[in-house]
PDB file of C-alpha atoms in Angstrom:
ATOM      1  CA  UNK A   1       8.336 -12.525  -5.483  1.00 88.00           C
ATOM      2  CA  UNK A   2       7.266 -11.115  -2.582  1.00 97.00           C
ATOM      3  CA  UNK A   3       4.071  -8.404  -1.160  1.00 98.00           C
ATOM      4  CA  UNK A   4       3.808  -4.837  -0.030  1.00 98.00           C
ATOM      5  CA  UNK A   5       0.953  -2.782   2.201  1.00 98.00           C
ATOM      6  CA  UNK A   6       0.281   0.472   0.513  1.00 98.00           C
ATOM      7  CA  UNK A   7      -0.665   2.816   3.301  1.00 98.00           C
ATOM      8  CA  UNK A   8      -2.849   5.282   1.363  1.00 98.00           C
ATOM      9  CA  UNK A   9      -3.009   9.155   2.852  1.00 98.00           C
ATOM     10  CA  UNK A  10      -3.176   8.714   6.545  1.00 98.00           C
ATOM     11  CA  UNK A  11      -2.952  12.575   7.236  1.00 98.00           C
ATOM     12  CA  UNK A  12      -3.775  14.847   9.372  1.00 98.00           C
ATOM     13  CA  UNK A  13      -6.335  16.750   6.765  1.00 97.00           C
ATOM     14  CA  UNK A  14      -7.823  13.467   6.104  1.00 97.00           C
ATOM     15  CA  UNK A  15      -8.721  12.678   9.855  1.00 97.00           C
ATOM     16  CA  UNK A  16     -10.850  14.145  12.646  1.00 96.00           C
ATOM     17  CA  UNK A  17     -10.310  17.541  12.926  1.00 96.00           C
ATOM     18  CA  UNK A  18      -8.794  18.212   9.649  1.00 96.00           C
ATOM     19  CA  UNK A  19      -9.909  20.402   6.966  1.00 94.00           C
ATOM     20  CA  UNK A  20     -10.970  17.247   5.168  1.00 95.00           C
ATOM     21  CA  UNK A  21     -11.810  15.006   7.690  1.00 95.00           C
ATOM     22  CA  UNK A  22     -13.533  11.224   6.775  1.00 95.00           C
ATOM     23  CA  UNK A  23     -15.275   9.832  10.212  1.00 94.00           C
ATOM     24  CA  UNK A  24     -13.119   6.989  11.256  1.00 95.00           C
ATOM     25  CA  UNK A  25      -9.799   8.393  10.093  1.00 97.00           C
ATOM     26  CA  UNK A  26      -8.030   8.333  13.499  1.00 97.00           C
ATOM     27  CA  UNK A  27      -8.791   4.878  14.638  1.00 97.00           C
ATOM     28  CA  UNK A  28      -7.502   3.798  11.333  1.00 97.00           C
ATOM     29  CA  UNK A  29      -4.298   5.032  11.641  1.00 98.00           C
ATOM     30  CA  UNK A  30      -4.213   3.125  14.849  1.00 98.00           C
ATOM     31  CA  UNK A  31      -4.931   0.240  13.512  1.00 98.00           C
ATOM     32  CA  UNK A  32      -2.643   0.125  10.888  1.00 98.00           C
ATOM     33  CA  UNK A  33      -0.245   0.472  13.511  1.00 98.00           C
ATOM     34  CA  UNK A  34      -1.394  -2.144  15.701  1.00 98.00           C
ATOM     35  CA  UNK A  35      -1.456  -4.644  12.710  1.00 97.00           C
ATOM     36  CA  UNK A  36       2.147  -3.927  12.041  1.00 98.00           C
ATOM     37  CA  UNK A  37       2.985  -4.739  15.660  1.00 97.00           C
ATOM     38  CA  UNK A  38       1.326  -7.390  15.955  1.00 97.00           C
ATOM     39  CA  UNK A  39       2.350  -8.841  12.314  1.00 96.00           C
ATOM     40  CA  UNK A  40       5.647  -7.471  12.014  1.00 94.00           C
ATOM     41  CA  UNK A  41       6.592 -10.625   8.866  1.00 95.00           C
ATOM     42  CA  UNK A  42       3.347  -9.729   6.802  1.00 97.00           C
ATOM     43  CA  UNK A  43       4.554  -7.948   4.743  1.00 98.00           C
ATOM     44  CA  UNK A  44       8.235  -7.722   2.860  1.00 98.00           C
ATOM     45  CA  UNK A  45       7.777  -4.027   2.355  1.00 98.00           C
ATOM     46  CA  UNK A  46       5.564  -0.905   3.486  1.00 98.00           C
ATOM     47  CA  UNK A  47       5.161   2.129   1.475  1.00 98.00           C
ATOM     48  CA  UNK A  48       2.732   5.086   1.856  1.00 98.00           C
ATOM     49  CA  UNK A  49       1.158   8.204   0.112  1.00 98.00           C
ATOM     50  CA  UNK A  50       0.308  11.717   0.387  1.00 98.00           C
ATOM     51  CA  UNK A  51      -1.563  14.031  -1.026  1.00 97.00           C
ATOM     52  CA  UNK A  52       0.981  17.079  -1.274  1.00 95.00           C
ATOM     53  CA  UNK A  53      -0.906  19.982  -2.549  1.00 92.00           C
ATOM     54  CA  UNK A  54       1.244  22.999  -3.829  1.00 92.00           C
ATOM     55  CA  UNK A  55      -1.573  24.339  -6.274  1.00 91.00           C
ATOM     56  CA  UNK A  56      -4.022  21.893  -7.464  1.00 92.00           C
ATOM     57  CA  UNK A  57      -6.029  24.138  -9.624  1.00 89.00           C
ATOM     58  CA  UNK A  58     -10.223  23.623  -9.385  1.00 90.00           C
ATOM     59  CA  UNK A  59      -9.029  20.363  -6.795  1.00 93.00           C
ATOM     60  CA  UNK A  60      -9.757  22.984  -4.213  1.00 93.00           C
ATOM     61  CA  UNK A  61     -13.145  24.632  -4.610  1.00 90.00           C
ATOM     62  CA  UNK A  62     -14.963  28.240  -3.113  1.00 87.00           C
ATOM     63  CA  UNK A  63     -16.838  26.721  -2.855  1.00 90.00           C
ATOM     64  CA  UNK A  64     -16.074  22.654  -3.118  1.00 87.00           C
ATOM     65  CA  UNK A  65     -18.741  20.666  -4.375  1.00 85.00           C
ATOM     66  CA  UNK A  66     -17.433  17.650  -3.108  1.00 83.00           C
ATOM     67  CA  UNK A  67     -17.320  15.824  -6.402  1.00 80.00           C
ATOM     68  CA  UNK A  68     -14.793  17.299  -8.256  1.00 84.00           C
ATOM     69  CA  UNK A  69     -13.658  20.068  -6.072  1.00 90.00           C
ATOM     70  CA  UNK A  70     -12.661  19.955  -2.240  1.00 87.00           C
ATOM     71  CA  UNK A  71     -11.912  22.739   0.846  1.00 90.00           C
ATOM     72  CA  UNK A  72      -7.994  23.472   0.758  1.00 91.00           C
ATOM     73  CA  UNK A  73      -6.161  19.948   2.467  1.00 95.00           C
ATOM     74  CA  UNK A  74      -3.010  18.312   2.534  1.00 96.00           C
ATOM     75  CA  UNK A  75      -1.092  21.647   0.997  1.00 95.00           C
ATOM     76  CA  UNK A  76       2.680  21.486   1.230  1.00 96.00           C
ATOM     77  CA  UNK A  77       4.239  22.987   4.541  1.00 96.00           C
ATOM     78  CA  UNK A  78       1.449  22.891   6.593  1.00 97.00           C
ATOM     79  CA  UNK A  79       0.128  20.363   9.505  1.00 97.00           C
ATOM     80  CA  UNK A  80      -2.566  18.994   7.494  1.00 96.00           C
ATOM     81  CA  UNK A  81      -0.422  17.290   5.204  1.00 97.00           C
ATOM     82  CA  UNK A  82       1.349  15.196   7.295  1.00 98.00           C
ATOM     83  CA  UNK A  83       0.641  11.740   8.716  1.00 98.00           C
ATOM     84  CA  UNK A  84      -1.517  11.430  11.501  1.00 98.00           C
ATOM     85  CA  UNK A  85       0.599  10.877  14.717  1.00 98.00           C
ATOM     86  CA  UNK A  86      -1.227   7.924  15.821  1.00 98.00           C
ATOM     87  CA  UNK A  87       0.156   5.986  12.052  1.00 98.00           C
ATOM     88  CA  UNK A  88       3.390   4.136  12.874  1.00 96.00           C
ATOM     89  CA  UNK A  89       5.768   5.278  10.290  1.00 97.00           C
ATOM     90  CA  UNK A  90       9.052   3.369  10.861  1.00 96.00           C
ATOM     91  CA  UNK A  91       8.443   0.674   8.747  1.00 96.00           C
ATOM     92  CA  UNK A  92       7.697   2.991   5.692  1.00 98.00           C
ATOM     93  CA  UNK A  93      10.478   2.558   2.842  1.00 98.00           C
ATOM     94  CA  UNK A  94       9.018   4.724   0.720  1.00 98.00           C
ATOM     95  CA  UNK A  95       6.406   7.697   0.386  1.00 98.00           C
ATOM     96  CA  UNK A  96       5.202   8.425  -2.893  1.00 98.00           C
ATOM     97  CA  UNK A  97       3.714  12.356  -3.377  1.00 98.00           C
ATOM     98  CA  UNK A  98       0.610  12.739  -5.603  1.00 97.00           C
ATOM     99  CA  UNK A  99      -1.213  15.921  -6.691  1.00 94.00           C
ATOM    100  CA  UNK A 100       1.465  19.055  -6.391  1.00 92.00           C
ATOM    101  CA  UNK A 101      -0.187  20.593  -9.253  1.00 92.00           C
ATOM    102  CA  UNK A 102      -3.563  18.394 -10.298  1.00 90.00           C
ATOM    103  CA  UNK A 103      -6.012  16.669  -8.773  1.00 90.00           C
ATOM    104  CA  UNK A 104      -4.563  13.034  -7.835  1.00 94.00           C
ATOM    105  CA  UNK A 105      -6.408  10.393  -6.152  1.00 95.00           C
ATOM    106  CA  UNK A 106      -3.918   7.031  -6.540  1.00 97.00           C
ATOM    107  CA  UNK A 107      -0.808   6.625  -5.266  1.00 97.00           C
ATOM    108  CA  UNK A 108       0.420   5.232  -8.716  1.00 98.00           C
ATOM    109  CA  UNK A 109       0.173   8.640 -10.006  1.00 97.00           C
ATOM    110  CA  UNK A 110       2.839   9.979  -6.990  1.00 95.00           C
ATOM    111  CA  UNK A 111       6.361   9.783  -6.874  1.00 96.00           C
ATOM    112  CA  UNK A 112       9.424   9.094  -4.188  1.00 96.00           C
ATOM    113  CA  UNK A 113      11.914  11.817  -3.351  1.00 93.00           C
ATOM    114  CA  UNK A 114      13.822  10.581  -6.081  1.00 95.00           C
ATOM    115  CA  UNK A 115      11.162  10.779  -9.174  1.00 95.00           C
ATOM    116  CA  UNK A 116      10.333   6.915  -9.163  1.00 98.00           C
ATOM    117  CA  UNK A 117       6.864   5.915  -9.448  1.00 97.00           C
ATOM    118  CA  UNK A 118       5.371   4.004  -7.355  1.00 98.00           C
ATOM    119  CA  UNK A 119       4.980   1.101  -9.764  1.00 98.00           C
ATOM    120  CA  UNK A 120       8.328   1.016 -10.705  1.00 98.00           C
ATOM    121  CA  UNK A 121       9.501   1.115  -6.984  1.00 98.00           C
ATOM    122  CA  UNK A 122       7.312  -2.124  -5.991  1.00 98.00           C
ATOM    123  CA  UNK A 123       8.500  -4.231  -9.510  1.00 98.00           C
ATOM    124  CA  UNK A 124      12.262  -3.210  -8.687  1.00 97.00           C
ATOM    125  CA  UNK A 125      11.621  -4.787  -4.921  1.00 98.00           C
ATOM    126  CA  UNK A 126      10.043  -8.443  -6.520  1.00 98.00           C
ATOM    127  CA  UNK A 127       7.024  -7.278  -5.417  1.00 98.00           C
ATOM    128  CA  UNK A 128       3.808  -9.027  -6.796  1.00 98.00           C
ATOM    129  CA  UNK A 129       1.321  -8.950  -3.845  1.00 98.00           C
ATOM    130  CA  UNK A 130      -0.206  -5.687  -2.784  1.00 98.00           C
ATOM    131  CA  UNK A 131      -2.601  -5.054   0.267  1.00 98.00           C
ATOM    132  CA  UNK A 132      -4.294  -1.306   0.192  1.00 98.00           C
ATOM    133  CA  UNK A 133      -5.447   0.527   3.448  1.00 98.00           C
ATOM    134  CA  UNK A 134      -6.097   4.094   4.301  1.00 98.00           C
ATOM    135  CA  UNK A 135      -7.993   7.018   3.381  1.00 97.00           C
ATOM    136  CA  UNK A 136     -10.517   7.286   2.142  1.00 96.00           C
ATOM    137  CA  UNK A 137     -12.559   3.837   0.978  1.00 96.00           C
ATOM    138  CA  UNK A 138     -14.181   5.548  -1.603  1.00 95.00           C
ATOM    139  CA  UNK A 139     -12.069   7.765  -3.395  1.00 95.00           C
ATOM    140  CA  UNK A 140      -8.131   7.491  -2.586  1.00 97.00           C
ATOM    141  CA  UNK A 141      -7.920   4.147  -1.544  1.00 98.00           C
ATOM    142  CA  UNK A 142     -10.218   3.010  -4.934  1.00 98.00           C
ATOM    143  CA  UNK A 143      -8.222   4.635  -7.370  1.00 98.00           C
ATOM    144  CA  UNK A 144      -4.805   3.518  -5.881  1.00 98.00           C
ATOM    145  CA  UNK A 145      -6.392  -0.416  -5.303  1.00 98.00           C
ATOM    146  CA  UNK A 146      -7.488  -0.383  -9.091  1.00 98.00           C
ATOM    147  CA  UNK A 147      -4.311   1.031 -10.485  1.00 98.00           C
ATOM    148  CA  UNK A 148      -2.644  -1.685  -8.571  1.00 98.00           C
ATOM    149  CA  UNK A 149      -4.549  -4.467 -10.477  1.00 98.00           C
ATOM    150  CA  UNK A 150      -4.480  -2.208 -13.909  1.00 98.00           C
ATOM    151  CA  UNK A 151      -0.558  -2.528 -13.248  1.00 98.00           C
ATOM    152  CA  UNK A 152      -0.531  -6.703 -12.682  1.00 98.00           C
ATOM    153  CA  UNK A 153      -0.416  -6.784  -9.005  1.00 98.00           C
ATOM    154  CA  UNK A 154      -2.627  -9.372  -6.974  1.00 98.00           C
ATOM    155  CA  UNK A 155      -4.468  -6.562  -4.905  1.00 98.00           C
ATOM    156  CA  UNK A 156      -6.371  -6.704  -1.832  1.00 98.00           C
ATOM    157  CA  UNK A 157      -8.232  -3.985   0.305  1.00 98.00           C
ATOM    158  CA  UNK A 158      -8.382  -4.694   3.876  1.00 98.00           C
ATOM    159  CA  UNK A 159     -11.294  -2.801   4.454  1.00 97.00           C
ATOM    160  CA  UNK A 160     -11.487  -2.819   8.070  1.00 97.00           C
ATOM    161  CA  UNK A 161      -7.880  -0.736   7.717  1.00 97.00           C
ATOM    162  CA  UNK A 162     -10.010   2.263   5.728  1.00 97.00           C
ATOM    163  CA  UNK A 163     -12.588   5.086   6.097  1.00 96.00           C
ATOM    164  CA  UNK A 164     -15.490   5.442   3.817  1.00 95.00           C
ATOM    165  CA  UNK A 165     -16.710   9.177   3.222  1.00 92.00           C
ATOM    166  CA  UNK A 166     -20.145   8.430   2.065  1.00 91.00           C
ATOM    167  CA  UNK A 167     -22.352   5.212   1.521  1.00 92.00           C
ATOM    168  CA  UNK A 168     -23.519   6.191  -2.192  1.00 91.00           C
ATOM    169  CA  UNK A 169     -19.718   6.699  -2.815  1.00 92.00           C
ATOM    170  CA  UNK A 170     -18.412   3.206  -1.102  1.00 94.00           C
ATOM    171  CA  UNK A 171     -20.917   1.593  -3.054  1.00 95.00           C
ATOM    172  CA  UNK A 172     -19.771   2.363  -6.273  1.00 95.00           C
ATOM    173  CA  UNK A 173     -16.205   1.692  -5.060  1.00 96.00           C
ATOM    174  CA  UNK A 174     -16.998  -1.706  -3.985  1.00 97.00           C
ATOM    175  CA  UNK A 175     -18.692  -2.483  -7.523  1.00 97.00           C
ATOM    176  CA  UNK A 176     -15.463  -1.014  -9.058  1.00 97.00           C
ATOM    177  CA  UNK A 177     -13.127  -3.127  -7.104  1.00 98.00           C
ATOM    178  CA  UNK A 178     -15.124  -6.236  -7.601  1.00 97.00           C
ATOM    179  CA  UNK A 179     -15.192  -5.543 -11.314  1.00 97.00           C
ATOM    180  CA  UNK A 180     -11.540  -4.733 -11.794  1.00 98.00           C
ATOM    181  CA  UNK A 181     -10.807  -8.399  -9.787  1.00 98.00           C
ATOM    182  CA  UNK A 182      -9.543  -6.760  -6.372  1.00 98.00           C
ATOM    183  CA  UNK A 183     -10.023  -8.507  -3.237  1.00 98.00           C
ATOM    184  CA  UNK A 184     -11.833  -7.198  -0.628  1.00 98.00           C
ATOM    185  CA  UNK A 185     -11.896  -8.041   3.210  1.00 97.00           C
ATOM    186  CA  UNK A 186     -13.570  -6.876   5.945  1.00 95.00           C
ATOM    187  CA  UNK A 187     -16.009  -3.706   6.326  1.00 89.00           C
ATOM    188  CA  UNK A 188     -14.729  -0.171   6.116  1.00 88.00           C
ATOM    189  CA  UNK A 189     -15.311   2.669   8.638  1.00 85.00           C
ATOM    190  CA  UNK A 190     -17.846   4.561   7.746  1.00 83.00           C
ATOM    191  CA  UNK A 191     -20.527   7.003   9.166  1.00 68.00           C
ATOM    192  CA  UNK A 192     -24.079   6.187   8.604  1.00 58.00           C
ATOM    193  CA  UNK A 193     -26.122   8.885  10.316  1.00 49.00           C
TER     194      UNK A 193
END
């Protein structure tokens, strides 16, 4: 059997200067990329995600109330929704889309090009070993590290490797993670002021 990094929405929206932005975004896309330089064996495979908004519904709010509604990010076509240029992306196997027409936080509910679920695409590759990174801490990267355990995989979150929006919000995803058994290193990103 063998382990994947999920490299969760590292996009433009998502950092500095982005509709969306989370404090920290940009430096983590950086250092996802100096990781896989520097630790090129790590990992057997490297997949990604992205929010890929065509019409979400009440996802995007006018106004958002940052709970269950957000400003317009990530939407199909436009600069926002692609990966931040400082994320190395030739390693990437696979990206899995999530959240054409609904509101979708984990990468287990996107899909490759192809249809396949990210799930399926990690069992069909021996994969039993997951490490999570990306954006954001709280919300994204949560829901796609507890799916991963949900779905049997040994799951860690490198937090140093993610961006935390809030700290009432990273605290609840920390309890969530340590609840659901999911490993957690390191300290996100996150603004506190």
């Amino acid at each position: 059997m063998g382990n994947a990094l999920i490299i969760v929405d590292v996009q433009n929206d998502f950092c500095e200067g982005g509709s969306l932005a989370v404090a920290g975004g940009a430096g983590v896309a950086a250092g996802i990329s100096r990781l896989l330089a520097a630790e090129p064996d790590r990992w057997d495979h490297v997949v990604a995600t992205k929010d890929y908004h065509v019409d979400p519904g009440s996802h995007f709010g006018n106004p958002p109330n940052f709970v269950d509604s957000w400003p317009r990010h990530c939407v199909v076509g436009t600069a926002g929704s692609e990966f931040h240029p400082d994320l190395e992306t030739d390693r990437v196997e696979a990206i899995f889309h999530k959240g054409e027409h609904a509101a979708a936080y984990s990468g287990f509910e996107g899909h490759a090009g192809d249809g396949e679920c990210l799930a399926d695409w990690l069992r069909r590759h021996d994969v039993d070993r997951v490490d999570v990174v990306g954006i954001a801490t709280d919300h994204c990267v949560r829901a796609t590290a507890l799916d991963a355990a949900r779905e049997g995989f040994a799951t860690t979150v490198l937090l140093d490797l993610t961006a935390a929006v809030a700290p009432e919000t990273l605290d609840m995803a920390l309890r969530a993670l340590d609840g659901a058994g999911v490993t957690t290193v390191g300290e996100p990103v996150i603004r506190t002021a």
